[in-house]
């Protein structure tokens, strides 16, 4: 639990003004990346049956209030800066851990959003699986991979 708390505190420190940059460019790039990585879902025996409901970062990317509610980060640009910093610091780790499961439907922004929603809102794995349209084991794999990446910081 201490490790998770340290990781969250590290994320919040990244919101400092030293990482400020233009949000519009990063938002557009993230939306393109999310669109490109989403593929039609092929149901396997390990996937849970889900409804067509899917929650994505692109839905809240231009709404600072929603980003703050779901993640605890003050603005969309801070979210994008945290994402960029995490990817630059631990990209190989995240690439191996996040892509070894069948979660290619989620882009990196969606994976970070899922992780922060679990930390901030205390959402259960089953709830996140339903919201993002993926299996519970995939939610768990994503969460653990991103917590490990945050711990590296």
XYZ file of N, CA and C in Angstrom:
459
model
N 0.825 -1.190 0.000
C 0.000 0.000 0.000
C 0.872 1.259 0.000
N 1.987 1.175 0.729
C 2.914 2.308 0.781
C 3.468 2.610 -0.616
N 3.752 1.545 -1.381
C 4.292 1.703 -2.725
C 3.293 2.443 -3.625
N 2.005 2.117 -3.483
C 0.974 2.782 -4.274
C 0.856 4.255 -3.895
N 0.945 4.536 -2.601
C 0.845 5.917 -2.143
C 2.013 6.744 -2.691
N 3.219 6.168 -2.662
C 4.387 6.861 -3.200
C 4.230 7.128 -4.692
N 3.676 6.172 -5.400
C 3.476 6.334 -6.845
C 2.486 7.459 -7.130
N 1.403 7.508 -6.349
C 0.407 8.564 -6.548
C 0.999 9.926 -6.220
N 1.753 10.011 -5.126
C 2.375 11.281 -4.775
C 3.336 11.733 -5.873
N 4.050 10.785 -6.471
C 4.950 11.107 -7.576
C 4.193 11.649 -8.769
N 3.031 11.077 -9.054
C 2.208 11.567 -10.165
C 1.742 12.989 -9.909
N 1.319 13.255 -8.697
C 0.813 14.585 -8.385
C 1.930 15.627 -8.442
N 3.142 15.228 -8.077
C 4.266 16.156 -8.167
C 4.589 16.497 -9.615
N 4.294 15.591 -10.535
C 4.556 15.848 -11.945
C 3.684 16.970 -12.484
N 2.600 17.270 -11.793
C 1.705 18.329 -12.232
C 2.289 19.716 -12.029
N 3.480 19.799 -11.463
C 4.133 21.073 -11.229
C 4.345 21.816 -12.535
N 4.470 23.116 -12.473
C 4.558 23.955 -13.665
C 5.766 23.663 -14.533
N 6.771 22.943 -14.020
C 7.948 22.656 -14.838
C 7.618 21.756 -16.023
N 6.492 21.079 -16.005
C 6.123 20.193 -17.091
C 5.030 20.784 -17.976
N 4.716 22.057 -17.828
C 3.646 22.677 -18.600
C 4.056 22.820 -20.063
N 3.140 22.519 -20.952
C 3.365 22.701 -22.379
C 2.013 22.880 -23.046
N 1.989 23.023 -24.342
C 0.741 23.269 -25.036
C -0.131 22.029 -25.006
N -1.351 22.162 -24.468
C -2.252 21.030 -24.316
C -2.910 20.643 -25.629
N -3.193 21.589 -26.486
C -3.907 21.300 -27.723
C -3.180 20.310 -28.598
N -1.897 20.462 -28.754
C -1.109 19.573 -29.600
C -1.084 18.166 -29.017
N -0.872 18.067 -27.709
C -0.821 16.750 -27.084
C -2.177 16.070 -27.111
N -3.254 16.838 -26.912
C -4.587 16.251 -26.938
C -4.863 15.653 -28.305
N -4.550 16.386 -29.369
C -4.780 15.880 -30.717
C -3.959 14.623 -30.974
N -2.706 14.623 -30.523
C -1.847 13.461 -30.717
C -2.384 12.248 -29.958
N -2.868 12.456 -28.737
C -3.423 11.357 -27.956
C -4.681 10.800 -28.596
N -5.538 11.679 -29.125
C -6.756 11.216 -29.761
C -6.437 10.379 -30.993
N -5.439 10.787 -31.756
C -5.027 10.011 -32.931
C -4.487 8.663 -32.492
N -3.635 8.660 -31.454
C -3.051 7.419 -30.968
C -4.151 6.478 -30.477
N -5.115 7.000 -29.732
C -6.204 6.174 -29.206
C -7.032 5.592 -30.343
N -7.316 6.388 -31.347
C -8.108 5.929 -32.477
C -7.375 4.837 -33.239
N -6.068 5.002 -33.424
C -5.292 4.030 -34.174
C -5.150 2.698 -33.443
N -5.098 2.712 -32.115
C -4.871 1.477 -31.370
C -6.140 0.715 -31.061
N -7.292 1.304 -31.262
C -8.538 0.608 -30.970
C -8.905 -0.285 -32.144
N -9.061 -1.571 -31.849
C -9.444 -2.531 -32.863
C -10.732 -3.196 -32.428
N -11.473 -3.782 -33.351
C -12.701 -4.469 -32.956
C -12.404 -5.577 -31.961
N -13.295 -5.753 -31.018
C -13.091 -6.731 -29.964
C -13.405 -8.131 -30.467
N -12.485 -9.045 -30.260
C -12.735 -10.450 -30.551
C -12.857 -11.153 -29.207
N -14.000 -11.725 -28.952
C -14.267 -12.336 -27.661
C -13.616 -13.703 -27.589
N -12.842 -13.908 -26.526
C -12.242 -15.210 -26.270
C -12.806 -15.732 -24.967
N -12.445 -16.926 -24.620
C -12.969 -17.508 -23.394
C -12.497 -16.747 -22.158
N -11.358 -16.067 -22.238
C -10.847 -15.334 -21.080
C -11.473 -13.951 -20.944
N -12.136 -13.469 -21.991
C -12.770 -12.154 -21.944
C -14.156 -12.287 -21.319
N -14.530 -11.332 -20.507
C -15.858 -11.337 -19.943
C -16.828 -10.755 -20.949
N -18.062 -11.130 -20.845
C -19.086 -10.561 -21.710
C -19.383 -9.148 -21.239
N -19.278 -8.203 -22.139
C -19.510 -6.817 -21.778
C -20.515 -6.209 -22.724
N -21.094 -5.121 -22.300
C -22.017 -4.402 -23.162
C -21.207 -3.493 -24.071
N -21.857 -2.836 -25.032
C -21.116 -1.942 -25.913
C -20.591 -0.692 -25.208
N -20.884 -0.542 -23.933
C -20.417 0.608 -23.177
C -18.899 0.607 -23.108
N -18.281 1.684 -23.536
C -16.832 1.829 -23.391
C -16.532 3.252 -22.960
N -15.587 3.367 -22.083
C -15.175 4.659 -21.546
C -13.765 4.903 -22.023
N -13.508 6.068 -22.598
C -12.197 6.377 -23.149
C -11.759 7.773 -22.740
N -10.445 7.977 -22.722
C -9.903 9.289 -22.396
C -10.370 10.339 -23.405
N -10.501 9.966 -24.645
C -10.910 10.918 -25.682
C -12.267 11.557 -25.370
N -13.094 10.878 -24.580
C -14.405 11.417 -24.209
C -14.301 12.569 -23.206
N -13.224 12.593 -22.430
C -13.076 13.636 -21.409
C -11.870 14.523 -21.656
N -11.172 14.315 -22.768
C -9.900 14.987 -23.035
C -9.988 16.505 -23.063
N -11.134 17.046 -23.351
C -11.260 18.507 -23.416
C -12.029 19.077 -22.224
N -12.240 18.273 -21.198
C -13.032 18.691 -20.050
C -12.183 18.593 -18.775
N -11.602 19.727 -18.371
C -10.741 19.737 -17.183
C -11.474 19.252 -15.935
N -12.740 19.606 -15.809
C -13.513 19.208 -14.635
C -13.667 17.687 -14.568
N -13.930 17.067 -15.696
C -14.067 15.607 -15.733
C -12.729 14.931 -15.442
N -11.648 15.460 -16.007
C -10.322 14.889 -15.749
C -10.001 14.984 -14.266
N -10.319 16.102 -13.671
C -10.058 16.261 -12.230
C -10.899 15.281 -11.411
N -12.166 15.106 -11.789
C -13.028 14.183 -11.057
C -12.507 12.750 -11.158
N -12.209 12.300 -12.358
C -11.827 10.908 -12.563
C -10.397 10.589 -12.140
N -9.474 11.546 -12.256
C -8.059 11.248 -12.015
C -7.456 11.953 -10.810
N -8.019 13.067 -10.416
C -7.428 13.859 -9.351
C -6.400 14.853 -9.868
N -6.052 14.760 -11.137
C -5.117 15.716 -11.736
C -5.899 16.962 -12.135
N -5.323 18.152 -11.958
C -6.101 19.387 -12.103
C -6.597 19.716 -13.513
N -5.861 19.337 -14.545
C -6.271 19.695 -15.905
C -5.914 18.584 -16.885
N -6.465 18.703 -18.081
C -6.141 17.767 -19.160
C -4.663 17.845 -19.523
N -4.135 19.056 -19.544
C -2.722 19.194 -19.931
C -1.800 18.532 -18.911
N -2.142 18.593 -17.631
C -1.328 17.918 -16.617
C -1.407 16.401 -16.819
N -2.606 15.887 -17.113
C -2.757 14.458 -17.405
C -1.832 14.059 -18.552
N -1.847 14.842 -19.613
C -1.050 14.536 -20.797
C 0.448 14.652 -20.518
N 0.819 15.570 -19.651
C 2.227 15.705 -19.280
C 2.682 14.527 -18.437
N 1.834 14.082 -17.518
C 2.148 12.908 -16.706
C 2.302 11.695 -17.617
N 1.376 11.545 -18.559
C 1.441 10.433 -19.504
C 2.742 10.472 -20.310
N 3.066 11.627 -20.851
C 4.286 11.762 -21.648
C 5.526 11.457 -20.808
N 5.538 11.928 -19.575
C 6.685 11.688 -18.696
C 6.813 10.197 -18.358
N 5.697 9.562 -18.041
C 5.732 8.132 -17.729
C 6.222 7.327 -18.926
N 5.730 7.672 -20.098
C 6.131 6.934 -21.298
C 7.599 7.159 -21.620
N 8.093 8.367 -21.392
C 9.499 8.634 -21.691
C 10.426 7.966 -20.687
N 9.978 7.838 -19.443
C 10.827 7.244 -18.406
C 10.771 5.725 -18.369
N 9.620 5.156 -18.725
C 9.477 3.705 -18.556
C 8.791 3.051 -19.736
N 8.977 3.599 -20.909
C 8.321 3.073 -22.096
C 8.587 1.596 -22.348
N 9.824 1.116 -22.255
C 10.043 -0.316 -22.502
C 9.291 -1.197 -21.509
N 9.280 -0.814 -20.241
C 8.575 -1.575 -19.218
C 7.091 -1.630 -19.516
N 6.505 -0.484 -19.827
C 5.076 -0.436 -20.116
C 4.749 -1.170 -21.401
N 5.595 -1.069 -22.390
C 5.337 -1.726 -23.668
C 5.271 -3.238 -23.486
N 6.203 -3.784 -22.724
C 6.218 -5.225 -22.525
C 5.037 -5.659 -21.673
N 4.831 -5.017 -20.546
C 3.786 -5.436 -19.624
C 2.385 -5.145 -20.143
N 2.189 -4.006 -20.790
C 0.850 -3.635 -21.217
C 0.413 -4.352 -22.482
N 1.346 -4.731 -23.335
C 0.961 -5.308 -24.609
C 1.039 -6.833 -24.637
N 1.430 -7.445 -23.538
C 1.495 -8.900 -23.528
C 0.111 -9.512 -23.356
N -0.830 -8.750 -22.837
C -2.191 -9.243 -22.699
C -2.993 -8.805 -23.917
N -4.255 -9.148 -23.934
C -5.090 -8.842 -25.097
C -5.746 -7.476 -24.972
N -5.024 -6.496 -24.494
C -5.616 -5.185 -24.262
C -5.192 -4.152 -25.298
N -4.915 -4.563 -26.516
C -4.480 -3.618 -27.533
C -5.579 -2.634 -27.900
N -6.780 -2.880 -27.430
C -7.879 -1.967 -27.705
C -7.731 -0.648 -26.947
N -6.914 -0.613 -25.932
C -6.747 0.599 -25.136
C -5.423 1.268 -25.466
N -5.478 2.555 -25.711
C -4.242 3.300 -25.933
C -3.618 3.620 -24.564
N -2.426 4.181 -24.579
C -1.725 4.486 -23.327
C -2.507 5.466 -22.458
N -3.163 6.443 -23.076
C -3.959 7.408 -22.302
C -5.098 6.698 -21.579
N -5.736 5.737 -22.238
C -6.819 4.982 -21.607
C -6.296 4.132 -20.461
N -5.110 3.556 -20.633
C -4.516 2.734 -19.566
C -4.179 3.574 -18.334
N -3.623 4.760 -18.567
C -3.328 5.643 -17.445
C -4.623 6.104 -16.781
N -5.623 6.430 -17.587
C -6.920 6.838 -17.036
C -7.500 5.728 -16.164
N -7.468 4.510 -16.635
C -7.976 3.370 -15.869
C -7.248 3.273 -14.527
N -5.932 3.400 -14.561
C -5.125 3.304 -13.339
C -5.470 4.415 -12.353
N -5.555 5.631 -12.856
C -5.863 6.765 -11.972
C -7.294 6.705 -11.448
N -8.224 6.196 -12.242
C -9.601 6.042 -11.771
C -9.662 5.036 -10.624
N -8.898 3.976 -10.747
C -8.878 2.976 -9.662
C -8.290 3.582 -8.388
N -7.232 4.358 -8.526
C -6.610 4.977 -7.357
C -7.484 6.068 -6.760
N -8.008 6.956 -7.599
C -8.761 8.121 -7.128
C -10.151 7.758 -6.612
N -10.865 6.950 -7.398
C -12.262 6.658 -7.080
C -12.439 5.339 -6.340
N -11.387 4.540 -6.286
C -11.479 3.249 -5.614
C -12.391 2.279 -6.344
N -12.450 2.403 -7.663
C -13.341 1.539 -8.439
C -12.825 0.101 -8.424
N -13.757 -0.819 -8.392
C -13.409 -2.231 -8.399
C -12.968 -2.659 -9.792
N -12.201 -3.730 -9.838
C -11.706 -4.259 -11.107
C -12.880 -4.607 -12.026
N -13.921 -5.202 -11.476
C -15.091 -5.579 -12.276
C -15.760 -4.350 -12.895
N -15.867 -3.272 -12.140
C -16.463 -2.039 -12.648
C -15.627 -1.469 -13.796
N -14.319 -1.411 -13.612
C -13.437 -0.891 -14.657
C -13.483 -1.775 -15.904
N -13.564 -3.078 -15.714
C -13.664 -3.998 -16.855
C -14.931 -3.694 -17.659
N -16.010 -3.468 -16.980
C -17.267 -3.150 -17.643
C -17.185 -1.804 -18.355
N -16.666 -0.784 -17.673
C -16.575 0.559 -18.263
C -15.697 0.600 -19.512
N -14.565 -0.113 -19.485
C -13.624 -0.065 -20.595
C -13.837 -1.185 -21.614
N -14.758 -2.094 -21.328
C -15.061 -3.164 -22.268
C -13.952 -4.191 -22.407
N -13.276 -4.513 -21.297
C -12.187 -5.481 -21.308
C -12.397 -6.457 -20.154
N -11.584 -7.493 -20.089
C -11.726 -8.479 -19.021
C -11.148 -7.961 -17.704
N -11.557 -8.587 -16.622
C -11.049 -8.219 -15.301
C -9.548 -8.492 -15.195
N -9.090 -9.579 -15.776
C -7.659 -9.881 -15.706
C -6.846 -8.842 -16.479
N -7.410 -8.317 -17.570
C -6.722 -7.279 -18.330
C -6.644 -5.994 -17.521
N -7.727 -5.651 -16.821
C -7.708 -4.472 -15.942
C -6.607 -4.623 -14.910
N -6.528 -5.777 -14.305
C -5.514 -6.023 -13.281
C -4.102 -5.922 -13.859
N -3.892 -6.495 -15.034
C -2.572 -6.429 -15.683
C -2.174 -4.982 -15.980
N -3.121 -4.209 -16.512
C -2.852 -2.810 -16.832
C -2.509 -2.040 -15.564
N -3.327 -2.204 -14.536
C -3.132 -1.480 -13.280
C -1.748 -1.771 -12.689
N -1.398 -3.034 -12.608
C -0.105 -3.395 -12.020
C 1.068 -2.881 -12.851
N 0.948 -2.942 -14.164
C 2.029 -2.447 -15.032
C 2.241 -0.951 -14.846
N 1.151 -0.192 -14.772
C 1.283 1.264 -14.648
C 1.708 1.670 -13.241
N 1.301 0.927 -12.229
C 1.776 1.211 -10.869
C 3.274 0.956 -10.796
N 3.728 -0.125 -11.404
C 5.171 -0.382 -11.439
C 5.907 0.741 -12.157
N 5.330 1.226 -13.253
C 5.971 2.324 -13.999
C 6.033 3.597 -13.147
N 4.990 3.857 -12.392
C 4.978 5.036 -11.516
C 5.990 4.885 -10.395
N 6.184 3.674 -9.945
C 7.134 3.421 -8.861
C 8.577 3.668 -9.290
N 8.849 3.537 -10.578
C 10.187 3.781 -11.111
C 10.558 5.254 -10.977
N 9.542 6.123 -11.083
C 9.788 7.558 -10.988
C 10.352 7.877 -9.636
